[in-house]
mmCIF file of C-alpha atoms and ligand atoms in Angstrom:
data_model
loop_
_atom_site.group_PDB
_atom_site.id
_atom_site.type_symbol
_atom_site.label_atom_id
_atom_site.label_comp_id
_atom_site.label_asym_id
_atom_site.label_seq_id
_atom_site.Cartn_x
_atom_site.Cartn_y
_atom_site.Cartn_z
ATOM 1 C CA UNK A 1 -4.233 -8.903 17.558
ATOM 2 C CA UNK A 2 -3.542 -10.965 14.404
ATOM 3 C CA UNK A 3 -1.463 -9.371 11.610
ATOM 4 C CA UNK A 4 -3.146 -9.206 8.211
ATOM 5 C CA UNK A 5 -0.972 -7.665 5.429
ATOM 6 C CA UNK A 6 -2.543 -6.901 2.088
ATOM 7 C CA UNK A 7 -0.113 -6.882 -0.833
ATOM 8 C CA UNK A 8 -1.431 -4.576 -3.577
ATOM 9 C CA UNK A 9 0.028 -4.174 -7.031
ATOM 10 C CA UNK A 10 -0.396 -4.921 -10.741
ATOM 11 C CA UNK A 11 -0.022 -8.356 -12.367
ATOM 12 C CA UNK A 12 3.584 -9.559 -12.495
ATOM 13 C CA UNK A 13 4.952 -6.888 -10.101
ATOM 14 C CA UNK A 14 6.308 -9.507 -7.717
ATOM 15 C CA UNK A 15 3.511 -10.030 -5.114
ATOM 16 C CA UNK A 16 3.800 -13.782 -5.117
ATOM 17 C CA UNK A 17 7.611 -13.754 -5.010
ATOM 18 C CA UNK A 18 7.647 -11.301 -2.080
ATOM 19 C CA UNK A 19 4.723 -12.955 -0.232
ATOM 20 C CA UNK A 20 6.639 -16.262 -0.184
ATOM 21 C CA UNK A 21 9.735 -14.624 1.217
ATOM 22 C CA UNK A 22 7.786 -12.547 3.805
ATOM 23 C CA UNK A 23 5.829 -15.568 4.826
ATOM 24 C CA UNK A 24 9.100 -17.496 5.591
ATOM 25 C CA UNK A 25 10.536 -14.586 7.436
ATOM 26 C CA UNK A 26 7.503 -13.670 9.498
ATOM 27 C CA UNK A 27 5.908 -17.132 9.831
ATOM 28 C CA UNK A 28 2.616 -15.606 8.751
ATOM 29 C CA UNK A 29 0.603 -17.756 6.252
ATOM 30 C CA UNK A 30 0.759 -16.876 2.605
ATOM 31 C CA UNK A 31 -2.753 -16.661 1.122
ATOM 32 C CA UNK A 32 -2.854 -16.153 -2.647
ATOM 33 C CA UNK A 33 -6.276 -16.024 -4.308
ATOM 34 C CA UNK A 34 -4.709 -16.834 -7.682
ATOM 35 C CA UNK A 35 -2.913 -19.876 -6.311
ATOM 36 C CA UNK A 36 -6.157 -21.101 -4.591
ATOM 37 C CA UNK A 37 -7.999 -20.855 -7.943
ATOM 38 C CA UNK A 38 -5.146 -22.705 -9.691
ATOM 39 C CA UNK A 39 -5.161 -25.485 -6.961
ATOM 40 C CA UNK A 40 -8.897 -25.800 -7.499
ATOM 41 C CA UNK A 41 -8.443 -26.079 -11.239
ATOM 42 C CA UNK A 42 -5.776 -28.798 -10.827
ATOM 43 C CA UNK A 43 -8.222 -30.791 -8.737
ATOM 44 C CA UNK A 44 -10.963 -30.111 -11.369
ATOM 45 C CA UNK A 45 -13.414 -28.745 -8.761
ATOM 46 C CA UNK A 46 -16.453 -26.727 -9.893
ATOM 47 C CA UNK A 47 -14.828 -23.627 -8.464
ATOM 48 C CA UNK A 48 -11.721 -24.309 -10.397
ATOM 49 C CA UNK A 49 -13.556 -24.736 -13.644
ATOM 50 C CA UNK A 50 -15.639 -21.608 -13.082
ATOM 51 C CA UNK A 51 -12.489 -19.567 -12.091
ATOM 52 C CA UNK A 52 -10.614 -20.745 -15.314
ATOM 53 C CA UNK A 53 -13.353 -19.372 -17.544
ATOM 54 C CA UNK A 54 -12.550 -15.841 -16.175
ATOM 55 C CA UNK A 55 -8.871 -16.220 -15.674
ATOM 56 C CA UNK A 56 -8.305 -17.247 -19.286
ATOM 57 C CA UNK A 57 -9.917 -14.025 -20.401
ATOM 58 C CA UNK A 58 -7.932 -11.973 -17.948
ATOM 59 C CA UNK A 59 -11.021 -11.051 -16.066
ATOM 60 C CA UNK A 60 -11.823 -11.164 -12.399
ATOM 61 C CA UNK A 61 -13.630 -14.168 -10.860
ATOM 62 C CA UNK A 62 -17.015 -13.019 -9.394
ATOM 63 C CA UNK A 63 -16.767 -11.438 -5.934
ATOM 64 C CA UNK A 64 -19.135 -13.882 -4.149
ATOM 65 C CA UNK A 65 -17.211 -17.054 -4.910
ATOM 66 C CA UNK A 66 -13.836 -15.261 -4.354
ATOM 67 C CA UNK A 67 -14.948 -13.930 -0.987
ATOM 68 C CA UNK A 68 -16.291 -17.234 0.271
ATOM 69 C CA UNK A 69 -13.069 -19.065 -0.832
ATOM 70 C CA UNK A 70 -10.963 -16.565 1.088
ATOM 71 C CA UNK A 71 -13.228 -16.808 4.120
ATOM 72 C CA UNK A 72 -12.734 -20.607 4.198
ATOM 73 C CA UNK A 73 -8.935 -20.130 3.872
ATOM 74 C CA UNK A 74 -8.425 -17.507 6.528
ATOM 75 C CA UNK A 75 -10.379 -19.357 9.144
ATOM 76 C CA UNK A 76 -7.968 -22.250 9.030
ATOM 77 C CA UNK A 77 -5.696 -22.598 12.039
ATOM 78 C CA UNK A 78 -2.505 -21.536 10.240
ATOM 79 C CA UNK A 79 -4.038 -18.033 9.904
ATOM 80 C CA UNK A 80 -4.667 -17.560 13.599
ATOM 81 C CA UNK A 81 -1.667 -15.164 13.908
ATOM 82 C CA UNK A 82 -2.648 -13.492 10.639
ATOM 83 C CA UNK A 83 -1.681 -13.798 6.977
ATOM 84 C CA UNK A 84 -0.089 -12.132 3.989
ATOM 85 C CA UNK A 85 -2.889 -11.719 1.494
ATOM 86 C CA UNK A 86 -1.625 -11.750 -2.098
ATOM 87 C CA UNK A 87 -4.134 -10.837 -4.855
ATOM 88 C CA UNK A 88 -7.092 -10.267 -2.404
ATOM 89 C CA UNK A 89 -8.880 -7.915 -2.125
ATOM 90 C CA UNK A 90 -9.052 -6.764 -5.685
ATOM 91 C CA UNK A 91 -12.364 -4.860 -5.713
ATOM 92 C CA UNK A 92 -14.057 -2.447 -3.344
ATOM 93 C CA UNK A 93 -16.691 -5.168 -2.509
ATOM 94 C CA UNK A 94 -13.918 -7.618 -1.666
ATOM 95 C CA UNK A 95 -12.161 -4.942 0.616
ATOM 96 C CA UNK A 96 -15.555 -4.381 2.439
ATOM 97 C CA UNK A 97 -16.083 -8.141 2.880
ATOM 98 C CA UNK A 98 -12.519 -8.554 4.239
ATOM 99 C CA UNK A 99 -13.023 -5.747 6.702
ATOM 100 C CA UNK A 100 -16.278 -7.374 7.982
ATOM 101 C CA UNK A 101 -14.543 -10.835 8.229
ATOM 102 C CA UNK A 102 -11.576 -9.434 10.196
ATOM 103 C CA UNK A 103 -13.898 -7.463 12.514
ATOM 104 C CA UNK A 104 -15.568 -10.775 13.322
ATOM 105 C CA UNK A 105 -12.090 -12.173 14.257
ATOM 106 C CA UNK A 106 -11.510 -9.004 16.311
ATOM 107 C CA UNK A 107 -8.825 -7.968 13.877
ATOM 108 C CA UNK A 108 -8.256 -5.676 10.982
ATOM 109 C CA UNK A 109 -5.913 -5.046 8.000
ATOM 110 C CA UNK A 110 -2.560 -3.982 9.515
ATOM 111 C CA UNK A 111 -0.761 -2.465 6.530
ATOM 112 C CA UNK A 112 -1.092 -2.435 2.767
ATOM 113 C CA UNK A 113 2.230 -2.435 0.794
ATOM 114 C CA UNK A 114 1.626 -1.148 -2.687
ATOM 115 C CA UNK A 115 4.282 -2.514 -5.093
ATOM 116 C CA UNK A 116 4.675 -0.510 -8.304
ATOM 117 C CA UNK A 117 6.434 -0.948 -11.670
ATOM 118 C CA UNK A 118 5.995 0.304 -15.237
ATOM 119 C CA UNK A 119 3.863 -1.642 -17.604
ATOM 120 C CA UNK A 120 6.695 -2.843 -19.865
ATOM 121 C CA UNK A 121 8.359 -4.447 -16.807
ATOM 122 C CA UNK A 122 5.100 -6.217 -15.907
ATOM 123 C CA UNK A 123 4.936 -7.681 -19.465
ATOM 124 C CA UNK A 124 8.566 -8.725 -19.389
ATOM 125 C CA UNK A 125 8.232 -10.379 -16.031
ATOM 126 C CA UNK A 126 5.059 -12.344 -16.801
ATOM 127 C CA UNK A 127 6.187 -13.435 -20.212
ATOM 128 C CA UNK A 128 9.385 -15.060 -18.698
ATOM 129 C CA UNK A 129 7.701 -16.516 -15.643
ATOM 130 C CA UNK A 130 7.817 -20.181 -14.705
ATOM 131 C CA UNK A 131 5.501 -21.327 -11.947
ATOM 132 C CA UNK A 132 5.595 -24.341 -9.644
ATOM 133 C CA UNK A 133 2.274 -25.972 -8.683
ATOM 134 C CA UNK A 134 2.951 -24.967 -5.040
ATOM 135 C CA UNK A 135 3.233 -21.359 -6.096
ATOM 136 C CA UNK A 136 6.982 -20.707 -6.136
ATOM 137 C CA UNK A 137 7.842 -18.507 -9.075
ATOM 138 C CA UNK A 138 10.925 -18.152 -11.299
ATOM 139 C CA UNK A 139 11.869 -16.104 -14.279
ATOM 140 C CA UNK A 140 13.915 -17.399 -17.246
ATOM 141 C CA UNK A 141 16.149 -14.335 -17.145
ATOM 142 C CA UNK A 142 15.840 -12.575 -13.756
ATOM 143 C CA UNK A 143 15.446 -15.547 -11.343
ATOM 144 C CA UNK A 144 16.127 -18.851 -13.128
ATOM 145 C CA UNK A 145 15.807 -22.153 -11.262
ATOM 146 C CA UNK A 146 19.026 -24.062 -10.650
ATOM 147 C CA UNK A 147 17.853 -26.765 -13.119
ATOM 148 C CA UNK A 148 15.632 -25.571 -16.031
ATOM 149 C CA UNK A 149 11.969 -26.621 -15.588
ATOM 150 C CA UNK A 150 12.328 -27.934 -11.924
ATOM 151 C CA UNK A 151 11.434 -26.101 -8.702
ATOM 152 C CA UNK A 152 14.458 -25.483 -6.390
ATOM 153 C CA UNK A 153 12.294 -25.752 -3.278
ATOM 154 C CA UNK A 154 10.226 -28.877 -3.865
ATOM 155 C CA UNK A 155 11.523 -30.406 -7.247
ATOM 156 C CA UNK A 156 8.023 -29.983 -8.871
ATOM 157 C CA UNK A 157 7.858 -29.555 -12.628
ATOM 158 C CA UNK A 158 7.536 -25.900 -13.521
ATOM 159 C CA UNK A 159 4.897 -24.658 -16.029
ATOM 160 C CA UNK A 160 3.968 -21.408 -17.813
ATOM 161 C CA UNK A 161 0.571 -19.933 -16.887
ATOM 162 C CA UNK A 162 -2.124 -19.856 -19.591
ATOM 163 C CA UNK A 163 -2.898 -16.232 -18.619
ATOM 164 C CA UNK A 164 0.710 -15.097 -19.156
ATOM 165 C CA UNK A 165 0.338 -14.562 -22.878
ATOM 166 C CA UNK A 166 0.934 -10.885 -23.693
ATOM 167 C CA UNK A 167 -2.654 -10.154 -24.860
ATOM 168 C CA UNK A 168 -4.073 -11.676 -21.655
ATOM 169 C CA UNK A 169 -1.525 -9.790 -19.500
ATOM 170 C CA UNK A 170 -2.460 -6.549 -21.192
ATOM 171 C CA UNK A 171 -6.163 -7.267 -20.413
ATOM 172 C CA UNK A 172 -5.263 -8.090 -16.838
ATOM 173 C CA UNK A 173 -3.415 -4.809 -16.417
ATOM 174 C CA UNK A 174 -6.504 -2.966 -17.782
ATOM 175 C CA UNK A 175 -8.811 -4.847 -15.402
ATOM 176 C CA UNK A 176 -6.380 -4.009 -12.545
ATOM 177 C CA UNK A 177 -6.427 -0.277 -13.384
ATOM 178 C CA UNK A 178 -10.231 -0.206 -13.559
ATOM 179 C CA UNK A 179 -11.184 -2.432 -10.696
ATOM 180 C CA UNK A 180 -8.320 -2.700 -8.225
ATOM 181 C CA UNK A 181 -6.803 0.845 -8.379
ATOM 182 C CA UNK A 182 -9.667 2.341 -6.277
ATOM 183 C CA UNK A 183 -8.264 0.271 -3.434
ATOM 184 C CA UNK A 184 -5.035 2.245 -3.455
ATOM 185 C CA UNK A 185 -6.919 5.360 -2.533
ATOM 186 C CA UNK A 186 -9.128 3.516 -0.056
ATOM 187 C CA UNK A 187 -6.114 2.228 1.877
ATOM 188 C CA UNK A 188 -4.221 5.495 1.546
ATOM 189 C CA UNK A 189 -7.163 7.373 3.153
ATOM 190 C CA UNK A 190 -7.247 4.756 5.913
ATOM 191 C CA UNK A 191 -3.570 5.570 6.570
ATOM 192 C CA UNK A 192 -2.482 1.915 5.869
ATOM 193 C CA UNK A 193 -0.836 2.266 2.397
ATOM 194 C CA UNK A 194 2.995 2.090 2.088
ATOM 195 C CA UNK A 195 4.519 2.376 -1.451
ATOM 196 C CA UNK A 196 7.375 0.152 -2.466
ATOM 197 C CA UNK A 197 9.287 0.332 -5.764
ATOM 198 C CA UNK A 198 8.993 -3.059 -7.503
ATOM 199 C CA UNK A 199 11.528 -2.248 -10.198
ATOM 200 C CA UNK A 200 14.494 -3.276 -8.089
ATOM 201 C CA UNK A 201 16.227 -6.629 -7.447
ATOM 202 C CA UNK A 202 14.117 -9.120 -5.435
ATOM 203 C CA UNK A 203 16.311 -8.753 -2.331
ATOM 204 C CA UNK A 204 16.017 -4.937 -2.344
ATOM 205 C CA UNK A 205 12.242 -5.115 -2.631
ATOM 206 C CA UNK A 206 12.160 -7.504 0.326
ATOM 207 C CA UNK A 207 14.288 -5.079 2.348
ATOM 208 C CA UNK A 208 12.020 -2.117 1.533
ATOM 209 C CA UNK A 209 8.972 -4.185 2.389
ATOM 210 C CA UNK A 210 10.303 -5.276 5.772
ATOM 211 C CA UNK A 211 11.295 -1.628 6.542
ATOM 212 C CA UNK A 212 7.829 -0.357 5.444
ATOM 213 C CA UNK A 213 6.188 -2.975 7.646
ATOM 214 C CA UNK A 214 8.492 -2.413 10.646
ATOM 215 C CA UNK A 215 9.280 -6.120 10.651
HETATM 216 P P1 AP5 B 301 -3.029 -13.922 -9.736
HETATM 217 O O1 AP5 B 301 -2.471 -15.185 -9.786
HETATM 218 O O2 AP5 B 301 -3.214 -13.160 -8.445
HETATM 219 O O3 AP5 B 301 -2.289 -12.943 -10.743
HETATM 220 P P2 AP5 B 301 -1.883 -11.341 -10.696
HETATM 221 O O4 AP5 B 301 -2.340 -10.529 -9.581
HETATM 222 O O5 AP5 B 301 -2.202 -10.961 -12.051
HETATM 223 O O6 AP5 B 301 -0.401 -11.370 -10.290
HETATM 224 P P3 AP5 B 301 0.707 -12.388 -10.832
HETATM 225 O O7 AP5 B 301 0.574 -13.608 -9.995
HETATM 226 O O8 AP5 B 301 0.626 -12.441 -12.267
HETATM 227 O O9 AP5 B 301 1.997 -11.543 -10.429
HETATM 228 P P4 AP5 B 301 2.739 -11.399 -9.041
HETATM 229 O O10 AP5 B 301 2.631 -9.990 -8.666
HETATM 230 O O11 AP5 B 301 2.357 -12.429 -8.106
HETATM 231 O O12 AP5 B 301 4.271 -11.586 -9.585
HETATM 232 P P5 AP5 B 301 5.321 -12.777 -9.381
HETATM 233 O O13 AP5 B 301 5.887 -12.669 -8.004
HETATM 234 O O14 AP5 B 301 4.744 -14.083 -9.837
HETATM 235 O O15 AP5 B 301 -4.467 -13.850 -10.376
HETATM 236 C C1 AP5 B 301 -4.643 -14.560 -11.670
HETATM 237 C C2 AP5 B 301 -6.154 -14.523 -11.987
HETATM 238 O O16 AP5 B 301 -6.910 -15.102 -10.974
HETATM 239 C C3 AP5 B 301 -6.701 -13.077 -12.135
HETATM 240 O O17 AP5 B 301 -6.567 -12.529 -13.428
HETATM 241 C C4 AP5 B 301 -8.225 -13.384 -11.880
HETATM 242 O O18 AP5 B 301 -8.817 -13.954 -12.967
HETATM 243 C C5 AP5 B 301 -8.137 -14.391 -10.768
HETATM 244 N N1 AP5 B 301 -8.073 -13.768 -9.419
HETATM 245 C C6 AP5 B 301 -7.131 -13.832 -8.491
HETATM 246 N N2 AP5 B 301 -7.459 -13.187 -7.361
HETATM 247 C C7 AP5 B 301 -8.644 -12.664 -7.640
HETATM 248 C C8 AP5 B 301 -9.533 -11.871 -6.779
HETATM 249 N N3 AP5 B 301 -9.246 -11.442 -5.601
HETATM 250 N N4 AP5 B 301 -10.766 -11.574 -7.339
HETATM 251 C C9 AP5 B 301 -11.117 -12.014 -8.544
HETATM 252 N N5 AP5 B 301 -10.357 -12.691 -9.390
HETATM 253 C C10 AP5 B 301 -9.115 -13.077 -8.907
HETATM 254 O O19 AP5 B 301 6.451 -12.288 -10.381
HETATM 255 C C11 AP5 B 301 6.306 -12.262 -11.736
HETATM 256 C C12 AP5 B 301 7.575 -12.705 -12.432
HETATM 257 O O20 AP5 B 301 8.629 -11.677 -12.245
HETATM 258 C C13 AP5 B 301 8.235 -13.994 -11.952
HETATM 259 O O21 AP5 B 301 8.779 -14.664 -13.047
HETATM 260 C C14 AP5 B 301 9.280 -13.555 -11.000
HETATM 261 O O22 AP5 B 301 10.339 -14.500 -10.850
HETATM 262 C C15 AP5 B 301 9.733 -12.248 -11.516
HETATM 263 N N6 AP5 B 301 10.128 -11.294 -10.544
HETATM 264 C C16 AP5 B 301 9.556 -11.026 -9.392
HETATM 265 N N7 AP5 B 301 10.106 -10.022 -8.656
HETATM 266 C C17 AP5 B 301 11.184 -9.600 -9.500
HETATM 267 C C18 AP5 B 301 12.177 -8.549 -9.367
HETATM 268 N N8 AP5 B 301 12.224 -7.778 -8.252
HETATM 269 N N9 AP5 B 301 13.095 -8.444 -10.375
HETATM 270 C C19 AP5 B 301 13.036 -9.294 -11.487
HETATM 271 N N10 AP5 B 301 12.108 -10.230 -11.677
HETATM 272 C C20 AP5 B 301 11.168 -10.415 -10.604
HETATM 273 MG MG1 MG B 302 1.101 -14.074 -8.136
#
């Protein structure tokens, strides 16, 4: 059966950072809903423009478009063995849709690592973040690239996300608490939740994740 791992956690806790590392180690595809929206925006697709209008306000993109984007993505061949889902699902309706999709593929969510950290850490991490168009992330203080403004992995030019301003981050955290937190209880009840402390060095968080996932 394919392995689908859902990374849960608030904005800036390190989901993208860890998903990239886990994807390299496990060879499972990294599927980030936020990265997919940003790719669409770069290509100026209708989906990208629609998503931006919500992302800039720190709100969630509507479930129907988000679900169909993820369905398209996880039916690609590189997800045959499964995927690390980063940022999806984020609402109970998305979690239900994911469950139905995976049942169709004769699969299910394997485990749900829930990465946690205090709000002031989330704000510090997002405000110093530099992102590469391919989704690699850096931090001015905690994880600087070798050369300022340039991605170590693919030499792309790094940028700061529009939604990383403090007011937008604060809104994103509020939206997370209201709309995504119910999924913590949902997956805990299903016996799939494993808690991991995000307030540790990147390498330690990776070790804890691999241990929690038995990988
Ligand atoms: P999305 O892009 O998913 O943003 P997010 O969930 O808010 O999470 P972030 O990407 O901000 O943080 P992260 O946890 O990936 O942290 P990272 O590893 O980068 O979503 C953006 C928007 O898209 C949403 O607001 C919404 O509008 C829309 N959207 C996306 N998915 C959706 C969905 N399913 N439904 C509806 N709408 C959706 O790390 C952060 C920083 O900290 C980096 O600088 C990094 O270098 C640093 N760092 C990481 N780990 C550590 C560590 N251990 N120690 C020190 N620094 C660290
Ligand atoms: Mg991310």
